[in-house]
mmCIF file of C-alpha atoms in Angstrom:
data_model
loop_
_atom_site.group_PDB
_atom_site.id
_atom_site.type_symbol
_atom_site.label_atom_id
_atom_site.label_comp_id
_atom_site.label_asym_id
_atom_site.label_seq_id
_atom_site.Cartn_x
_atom_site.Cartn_y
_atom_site.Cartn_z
ATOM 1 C CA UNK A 1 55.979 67.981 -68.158
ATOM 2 C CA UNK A 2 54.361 68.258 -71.836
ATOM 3 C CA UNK A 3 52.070 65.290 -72.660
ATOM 4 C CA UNK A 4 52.031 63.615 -75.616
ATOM 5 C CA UNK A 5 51.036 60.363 -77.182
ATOM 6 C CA UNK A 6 53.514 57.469 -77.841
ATOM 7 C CA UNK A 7 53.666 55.122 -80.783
ATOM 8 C CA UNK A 8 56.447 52.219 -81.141
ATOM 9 C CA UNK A 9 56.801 51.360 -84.648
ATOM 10 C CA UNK A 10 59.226 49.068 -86.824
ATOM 11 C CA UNK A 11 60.843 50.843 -89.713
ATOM 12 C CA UNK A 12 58.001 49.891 -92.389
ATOM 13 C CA UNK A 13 54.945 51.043 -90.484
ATOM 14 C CA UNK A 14 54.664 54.516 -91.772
ATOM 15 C CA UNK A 15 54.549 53.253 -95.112
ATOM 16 C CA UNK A 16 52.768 50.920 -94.730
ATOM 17 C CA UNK A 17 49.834 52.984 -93.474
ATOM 18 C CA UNK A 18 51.513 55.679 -95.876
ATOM 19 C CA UNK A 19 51.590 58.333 -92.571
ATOM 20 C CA UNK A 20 53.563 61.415 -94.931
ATOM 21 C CA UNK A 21 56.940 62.500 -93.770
ATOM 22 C CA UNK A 22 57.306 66.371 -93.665
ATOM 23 C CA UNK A 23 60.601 67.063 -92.392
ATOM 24 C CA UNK A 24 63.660 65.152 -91.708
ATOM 25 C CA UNK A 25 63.768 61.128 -92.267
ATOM 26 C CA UNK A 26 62.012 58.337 -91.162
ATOM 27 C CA UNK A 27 63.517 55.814 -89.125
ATOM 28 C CA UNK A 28 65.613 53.598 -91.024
ATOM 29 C CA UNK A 29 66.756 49.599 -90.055
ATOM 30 C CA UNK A 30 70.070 50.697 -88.423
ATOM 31 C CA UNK A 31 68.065 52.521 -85.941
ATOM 32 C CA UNK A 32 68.566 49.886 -83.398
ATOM 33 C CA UNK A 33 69.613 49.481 -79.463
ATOM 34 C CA UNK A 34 73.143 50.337 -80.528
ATOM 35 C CA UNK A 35 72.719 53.684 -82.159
ATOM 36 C CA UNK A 36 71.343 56.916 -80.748
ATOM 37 C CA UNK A 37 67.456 56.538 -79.319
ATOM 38 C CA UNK A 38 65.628 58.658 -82.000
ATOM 39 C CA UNK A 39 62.058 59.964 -82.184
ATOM 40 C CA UNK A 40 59.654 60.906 -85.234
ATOM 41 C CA UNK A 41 57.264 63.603 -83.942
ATOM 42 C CA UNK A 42 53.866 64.806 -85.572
ATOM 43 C CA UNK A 43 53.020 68.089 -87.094
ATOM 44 C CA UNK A 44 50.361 68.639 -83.854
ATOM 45 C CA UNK A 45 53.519 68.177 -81.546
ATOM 46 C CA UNK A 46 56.092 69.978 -83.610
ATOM 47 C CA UNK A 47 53.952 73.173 -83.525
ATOM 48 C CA UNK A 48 52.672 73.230 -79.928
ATOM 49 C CA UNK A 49 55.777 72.620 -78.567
ATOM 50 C CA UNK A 50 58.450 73.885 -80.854
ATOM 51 C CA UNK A 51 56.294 76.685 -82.413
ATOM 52 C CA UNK A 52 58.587 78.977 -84.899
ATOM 53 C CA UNK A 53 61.693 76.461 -84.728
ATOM 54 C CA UNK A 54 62.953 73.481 -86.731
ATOM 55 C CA UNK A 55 62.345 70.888 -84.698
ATOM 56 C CA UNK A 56 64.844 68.215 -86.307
ATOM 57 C CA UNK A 57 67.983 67.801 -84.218
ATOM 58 C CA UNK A 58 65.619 68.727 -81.048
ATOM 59 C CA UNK A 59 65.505 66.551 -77.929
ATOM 60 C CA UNK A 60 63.231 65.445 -75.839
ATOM 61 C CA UNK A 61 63.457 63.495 -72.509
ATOM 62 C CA UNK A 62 61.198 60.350 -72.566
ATOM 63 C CA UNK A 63 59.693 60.328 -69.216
ATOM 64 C CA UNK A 64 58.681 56.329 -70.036
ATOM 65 C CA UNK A 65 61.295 55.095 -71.027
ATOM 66 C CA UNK A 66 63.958 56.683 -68.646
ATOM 67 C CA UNK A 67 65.900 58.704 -72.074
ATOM 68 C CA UNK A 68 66.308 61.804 -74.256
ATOM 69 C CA UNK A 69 65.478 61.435 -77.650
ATOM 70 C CA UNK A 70 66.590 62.918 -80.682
ATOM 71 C CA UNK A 71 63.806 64.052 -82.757
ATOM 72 C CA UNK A 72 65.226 62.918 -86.657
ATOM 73 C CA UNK A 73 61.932 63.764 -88.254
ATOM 74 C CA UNK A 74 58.191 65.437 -88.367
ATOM 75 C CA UNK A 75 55.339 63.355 -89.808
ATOM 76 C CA UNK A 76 51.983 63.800 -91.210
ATOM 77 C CA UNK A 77 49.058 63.913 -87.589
ATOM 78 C CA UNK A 78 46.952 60.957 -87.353
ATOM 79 C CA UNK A 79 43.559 61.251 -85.876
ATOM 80 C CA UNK A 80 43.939 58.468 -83.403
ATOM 81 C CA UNK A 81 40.988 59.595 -81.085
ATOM 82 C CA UNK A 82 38.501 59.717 -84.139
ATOM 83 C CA UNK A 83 37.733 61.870 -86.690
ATOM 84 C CA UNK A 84 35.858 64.253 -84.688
ATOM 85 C CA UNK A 85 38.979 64.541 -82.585
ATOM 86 C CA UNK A 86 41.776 67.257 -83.069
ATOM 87 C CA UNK A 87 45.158 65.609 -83.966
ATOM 88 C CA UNK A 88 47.582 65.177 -80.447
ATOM 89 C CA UNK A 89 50.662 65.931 -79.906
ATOM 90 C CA UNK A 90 52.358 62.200 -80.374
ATOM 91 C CA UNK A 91 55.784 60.929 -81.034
ATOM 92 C CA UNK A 92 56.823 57.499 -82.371
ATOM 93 C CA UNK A 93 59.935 55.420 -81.412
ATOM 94 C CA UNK A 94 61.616 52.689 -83.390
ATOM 95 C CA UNK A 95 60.348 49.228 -81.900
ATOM 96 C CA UNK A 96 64.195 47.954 -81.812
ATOM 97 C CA UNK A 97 65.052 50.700 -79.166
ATOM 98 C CA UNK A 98 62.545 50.749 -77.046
ATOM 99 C CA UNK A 99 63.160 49.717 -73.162
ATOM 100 C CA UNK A 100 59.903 48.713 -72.510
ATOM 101 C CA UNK A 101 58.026 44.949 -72.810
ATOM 102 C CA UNK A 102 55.502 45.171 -75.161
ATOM 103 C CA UNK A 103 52.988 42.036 -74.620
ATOM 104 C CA UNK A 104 50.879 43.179 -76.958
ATOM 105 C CA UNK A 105 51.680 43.894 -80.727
ATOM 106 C CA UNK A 106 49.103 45.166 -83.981
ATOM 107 C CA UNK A 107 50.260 44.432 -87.332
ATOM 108 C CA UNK A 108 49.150 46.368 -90.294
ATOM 109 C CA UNK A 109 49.323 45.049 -93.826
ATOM 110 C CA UNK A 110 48.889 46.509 -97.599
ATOM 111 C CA UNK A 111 47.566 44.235 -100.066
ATOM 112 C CA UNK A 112 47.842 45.301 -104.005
ATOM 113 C CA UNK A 113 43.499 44.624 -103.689
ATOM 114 C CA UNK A 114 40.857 43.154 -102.191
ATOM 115 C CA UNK A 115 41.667 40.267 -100.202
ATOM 116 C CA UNK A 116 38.294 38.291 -98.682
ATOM 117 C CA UNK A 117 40.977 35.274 -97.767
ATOM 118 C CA UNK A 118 43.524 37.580 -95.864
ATOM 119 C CA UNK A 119 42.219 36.496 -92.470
ATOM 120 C CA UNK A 120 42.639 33.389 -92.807
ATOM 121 C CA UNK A 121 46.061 34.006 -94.296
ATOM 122 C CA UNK A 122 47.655 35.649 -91.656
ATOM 123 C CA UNK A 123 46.210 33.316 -89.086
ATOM 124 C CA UNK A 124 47.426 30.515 -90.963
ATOM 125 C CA UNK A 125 50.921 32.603 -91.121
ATOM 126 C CA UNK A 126 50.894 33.163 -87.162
ATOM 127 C CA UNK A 127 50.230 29.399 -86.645
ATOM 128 C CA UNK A 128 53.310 28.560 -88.496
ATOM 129 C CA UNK A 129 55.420 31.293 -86.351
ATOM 130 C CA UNK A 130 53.808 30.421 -82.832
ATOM 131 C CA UNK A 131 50.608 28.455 -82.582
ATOM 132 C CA UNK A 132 50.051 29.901 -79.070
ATOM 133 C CA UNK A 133 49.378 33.863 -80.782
ATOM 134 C CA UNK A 134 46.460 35.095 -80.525
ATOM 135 C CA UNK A 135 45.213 37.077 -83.609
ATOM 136 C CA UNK A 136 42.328 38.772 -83.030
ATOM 137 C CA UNK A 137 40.331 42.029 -83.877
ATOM 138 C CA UNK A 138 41.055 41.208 -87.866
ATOM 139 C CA UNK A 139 39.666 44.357 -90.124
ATOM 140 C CA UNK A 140 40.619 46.539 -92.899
ATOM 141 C CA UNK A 141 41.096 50.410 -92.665
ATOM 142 C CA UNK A 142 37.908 51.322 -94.230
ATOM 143 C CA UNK A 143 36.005 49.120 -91.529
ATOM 144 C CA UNK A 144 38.232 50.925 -89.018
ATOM 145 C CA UNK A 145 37.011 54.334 -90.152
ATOM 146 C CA UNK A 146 33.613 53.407 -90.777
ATOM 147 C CA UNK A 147 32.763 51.925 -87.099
ATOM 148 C CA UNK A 148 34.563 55.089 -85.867
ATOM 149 C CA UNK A 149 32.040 57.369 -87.193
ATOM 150 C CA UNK A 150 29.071 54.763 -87.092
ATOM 151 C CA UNK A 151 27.120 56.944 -84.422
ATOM 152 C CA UNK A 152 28.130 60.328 -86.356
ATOM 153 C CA UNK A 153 27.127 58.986 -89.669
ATOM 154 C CA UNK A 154 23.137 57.490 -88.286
ATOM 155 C CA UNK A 155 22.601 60.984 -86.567
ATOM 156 C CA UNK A 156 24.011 62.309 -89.924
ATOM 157 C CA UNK A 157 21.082 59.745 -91.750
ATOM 158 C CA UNK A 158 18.478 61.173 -89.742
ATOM 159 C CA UNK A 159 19.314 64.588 -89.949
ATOM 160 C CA UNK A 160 19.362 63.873 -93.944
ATOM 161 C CA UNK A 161 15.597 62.467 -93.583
ATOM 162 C CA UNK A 162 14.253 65.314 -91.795
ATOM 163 C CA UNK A 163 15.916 67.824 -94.110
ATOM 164 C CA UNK A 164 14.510 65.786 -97.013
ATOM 165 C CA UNK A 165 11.098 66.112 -95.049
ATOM 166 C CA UNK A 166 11.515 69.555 -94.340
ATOM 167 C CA UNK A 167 12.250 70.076 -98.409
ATOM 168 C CA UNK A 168 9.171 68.512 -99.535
ATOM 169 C CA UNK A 169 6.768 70.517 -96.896
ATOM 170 C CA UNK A 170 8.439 73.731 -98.088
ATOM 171 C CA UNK A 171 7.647 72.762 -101.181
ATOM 172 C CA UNK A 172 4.079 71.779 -100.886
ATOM 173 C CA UNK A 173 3.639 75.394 -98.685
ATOM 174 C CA UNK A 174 5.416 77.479 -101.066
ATOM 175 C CA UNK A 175 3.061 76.032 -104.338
ATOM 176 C CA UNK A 176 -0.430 76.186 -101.551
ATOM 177 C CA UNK A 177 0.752 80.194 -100.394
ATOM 178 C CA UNK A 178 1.284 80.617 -104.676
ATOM 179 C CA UNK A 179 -2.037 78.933 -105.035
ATOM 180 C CA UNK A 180 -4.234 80.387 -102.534
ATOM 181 C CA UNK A 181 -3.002 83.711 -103.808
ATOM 182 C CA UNK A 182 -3.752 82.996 -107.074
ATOM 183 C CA UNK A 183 -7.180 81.629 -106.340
ATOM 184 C CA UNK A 184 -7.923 84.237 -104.389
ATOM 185 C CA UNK A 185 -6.378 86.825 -106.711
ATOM 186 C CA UNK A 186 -8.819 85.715 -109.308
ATOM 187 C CA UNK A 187 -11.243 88.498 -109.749
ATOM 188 C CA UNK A 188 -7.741 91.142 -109.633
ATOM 189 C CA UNK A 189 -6.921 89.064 -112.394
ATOM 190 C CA UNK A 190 -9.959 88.789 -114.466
ATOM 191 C CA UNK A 191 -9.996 93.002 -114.473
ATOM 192 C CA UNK A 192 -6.332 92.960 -115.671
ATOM 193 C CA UNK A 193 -6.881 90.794 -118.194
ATOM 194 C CA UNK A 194 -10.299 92.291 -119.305
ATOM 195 C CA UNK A 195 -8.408 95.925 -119.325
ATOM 196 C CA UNK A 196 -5.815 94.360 -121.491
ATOM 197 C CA UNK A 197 -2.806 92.899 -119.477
ATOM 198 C CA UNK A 198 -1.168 90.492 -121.987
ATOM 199 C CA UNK A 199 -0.703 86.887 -120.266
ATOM 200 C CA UNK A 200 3.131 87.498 -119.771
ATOM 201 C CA UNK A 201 2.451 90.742 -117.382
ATOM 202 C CA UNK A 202 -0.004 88.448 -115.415
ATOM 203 C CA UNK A 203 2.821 85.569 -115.496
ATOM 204 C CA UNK A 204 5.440 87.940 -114.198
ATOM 205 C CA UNK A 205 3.052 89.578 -111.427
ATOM 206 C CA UNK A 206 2.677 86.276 -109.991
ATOM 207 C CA UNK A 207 6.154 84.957 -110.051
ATOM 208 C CA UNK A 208 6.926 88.815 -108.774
ATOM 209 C CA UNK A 209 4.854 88.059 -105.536
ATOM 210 C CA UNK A 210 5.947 84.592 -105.066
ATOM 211 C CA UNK A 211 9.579 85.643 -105.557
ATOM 212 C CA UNK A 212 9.165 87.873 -102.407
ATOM 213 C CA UNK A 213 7.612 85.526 -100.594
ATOM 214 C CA UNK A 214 10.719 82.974 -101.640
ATOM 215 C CA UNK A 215 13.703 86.068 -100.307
ATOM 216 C CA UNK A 216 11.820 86.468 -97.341
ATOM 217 C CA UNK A 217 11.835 82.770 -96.372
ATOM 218 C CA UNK A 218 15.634 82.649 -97.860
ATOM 219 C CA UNK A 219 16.628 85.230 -95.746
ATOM 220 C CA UNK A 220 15.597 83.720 -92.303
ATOM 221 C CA UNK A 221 16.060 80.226 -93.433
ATOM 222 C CA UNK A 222 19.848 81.132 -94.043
ATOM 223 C CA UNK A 223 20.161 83.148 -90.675
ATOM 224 C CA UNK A 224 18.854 80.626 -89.064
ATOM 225 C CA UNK A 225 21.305 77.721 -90.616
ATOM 226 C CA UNK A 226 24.232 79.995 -89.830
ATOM 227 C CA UNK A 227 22.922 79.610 -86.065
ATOM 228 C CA UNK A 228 22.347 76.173 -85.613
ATOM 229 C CA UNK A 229 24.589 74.159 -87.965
ATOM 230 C CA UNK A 230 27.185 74.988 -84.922
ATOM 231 C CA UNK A 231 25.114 71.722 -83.076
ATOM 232 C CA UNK A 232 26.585 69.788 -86.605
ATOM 233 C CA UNK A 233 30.076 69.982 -86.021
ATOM 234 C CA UNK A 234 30.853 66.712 -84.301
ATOM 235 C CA UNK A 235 29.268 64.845 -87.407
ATOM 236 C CA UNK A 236 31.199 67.257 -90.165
ATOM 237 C CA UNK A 237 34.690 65.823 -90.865
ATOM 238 C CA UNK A 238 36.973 67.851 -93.151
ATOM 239 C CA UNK A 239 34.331 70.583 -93.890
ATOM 240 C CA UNK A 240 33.551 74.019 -91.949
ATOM 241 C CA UNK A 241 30.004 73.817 -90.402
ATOM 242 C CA UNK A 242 29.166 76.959 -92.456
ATOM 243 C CA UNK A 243 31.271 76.099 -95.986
ATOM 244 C CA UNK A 244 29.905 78.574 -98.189
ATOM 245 C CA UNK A 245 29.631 76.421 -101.256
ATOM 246 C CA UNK A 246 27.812 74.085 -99.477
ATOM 247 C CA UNK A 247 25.693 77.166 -98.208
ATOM 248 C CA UNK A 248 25.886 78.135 -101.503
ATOM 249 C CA UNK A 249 24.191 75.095 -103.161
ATOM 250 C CA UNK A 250 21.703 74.316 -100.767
ATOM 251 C CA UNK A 251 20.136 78.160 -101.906
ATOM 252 C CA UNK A 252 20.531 77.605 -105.374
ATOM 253 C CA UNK A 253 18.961 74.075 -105.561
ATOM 254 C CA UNK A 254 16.038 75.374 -102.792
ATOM 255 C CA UNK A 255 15.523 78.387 -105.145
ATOM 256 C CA UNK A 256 15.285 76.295 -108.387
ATOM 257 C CA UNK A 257 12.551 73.693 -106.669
ATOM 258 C CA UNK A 258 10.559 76.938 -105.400
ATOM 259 C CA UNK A 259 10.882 78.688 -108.747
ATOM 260 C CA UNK A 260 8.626 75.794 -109.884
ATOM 261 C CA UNK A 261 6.131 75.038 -107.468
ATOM 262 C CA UNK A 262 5.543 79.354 -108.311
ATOM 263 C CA UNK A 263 5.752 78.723 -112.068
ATOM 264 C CA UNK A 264 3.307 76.129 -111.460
ATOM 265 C CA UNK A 265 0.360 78.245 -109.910
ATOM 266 C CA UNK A 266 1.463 81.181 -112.271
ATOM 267 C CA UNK A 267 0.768 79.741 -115.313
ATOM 268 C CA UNK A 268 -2.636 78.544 -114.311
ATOM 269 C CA UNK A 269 -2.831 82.206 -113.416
ATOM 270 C CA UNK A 270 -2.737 82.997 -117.032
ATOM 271 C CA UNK A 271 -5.519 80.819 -118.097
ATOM 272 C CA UNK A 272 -8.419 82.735 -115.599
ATOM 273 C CA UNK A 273 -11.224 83.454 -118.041
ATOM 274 C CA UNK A 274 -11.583 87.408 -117.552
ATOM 275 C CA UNK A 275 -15.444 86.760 -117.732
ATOM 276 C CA UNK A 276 -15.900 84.132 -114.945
ATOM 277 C CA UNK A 277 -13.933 85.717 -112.958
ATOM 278 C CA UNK A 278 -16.269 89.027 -113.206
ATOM 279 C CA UNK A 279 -19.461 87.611 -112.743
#
């Protein structure tokens, strides 16, 4: 026994929700209760169980529906537990050979555009067919996928804010630490600059101290991130939870907003009037 998901399709659904083919063919309209019962099988399925082997011409006995089935194809995997959600193992069946009663049915349609009056086409179309439908649950793809990953994308928000927060405060410590130094530095700086240091050697001590403060807190701020962005991966979708770019960019834009909350403090560092500074 090797579960798997089951989808029953007419012949245009993969299109329609453009599902890739891989391997084989899709199922055609002469797939029907008078031919041989055929299966399409997913990528997820084809490797778990039919690893190393082409799978078209395979069969497999449909425990449902009382039949073997001849696999004629391998499509693209659909997420259809969410995007957070490793694709499963599913195969899908032509709707014209399937034994079982379906009572309920969901149609999927592609428009050229936008279509605000759609709904109230297609009811209007189902009225004409069998006033007694129900059509319900009315919604495009990209509402689909959005309410999927509602919660993931709020937790995502606030995780955003705080990491915003967390930017500025680094900021404002980074240019105080810089400052304090500097202020307190002073008097150092006054006897440099009344011994001769030009204003550029003073400039470049400065940035030279804050720059060590800056690896230091680069360092442990990146070990750190490496440790906890594993609590991140249920709201990452179709990114590693430690991508280097990503890692990558985060350093280089942190680096460039501390280079000038040093630069700041350091040039003021420049301007100490050796003989105040003495007295």
């Amino acid at each position: 026994f090797k579960p798997a998901f089951i989808q029953t399709v007419t012949v245009d659904y993969l299109q329609t929700l453009r599902i890739a083919s891989k391997r084989g063919r899709l199922f055609e309209a002469s797939d029907d209760a008078s031919r041989m019962p055929v299966a399409l099988v997913n990528e997820a399925m084809a490797e778990r169980y039919w690893p190393g082997t082409d799978v078209i011409g395979k069969q497999l006995y449909w425990l449902v529906g009382g039949r073997n089935l001849t696999v004629v194809g391998v499509v693209a995997d659909v997420r259809q537990e969410g995007l957070a959600a490793a694709a499963t193992p599913t195969f899908y069946v032509p709707l014209a050979q399937t034994p079982q009663s379906l009572h309920s049915l969901s149609f999927a349609i592609r428009t050229a555009g936008t279509a605000p009056g759609l709904a109230a086409e297609v009811r209007r179309v189902m009225a004409e067919i069998d006033p007694a439908l129900p059509v319900f649950a009315l919604q495009s793809a990209e509402d689909v996928v959005r309410n999927s990953i509602a919660n993931e994308r709020f937790n995502m928000f606030v995780v955003m804010v705080f990491a915003l927060c967390a930017l500025m405060l680094s900021m404002l410590g980074l240019y105080a630490v810089v400052s304090y130094l500097v202020i307190h530095s002073s008097r150092e700086l006054g006897i440099r600059m009344a011994l001769g240091a030009a204003p550029r050697a003073i400039l470049s001590m400065v940035v030279l101290r804050g720059l060590k403060s800056l690896s230091g807190g680069m360092v442990i701020g990146t070990a750190i991130a490496l440790m906890l962005t594993r609590f991140m991966r249920s709201m990452l979708f179709g990114i590693q939870d430690t991508d280097q770019f990503t890692f990558v960019g985060v350093i280089v834009l942190l680096a460039g907003v501390a280079m000038i909350a040093i630069l700041v403090p350091a040039v003021r560092a420049t301007r100490v009037d050796p003989v105040s500074s003495l007295r």
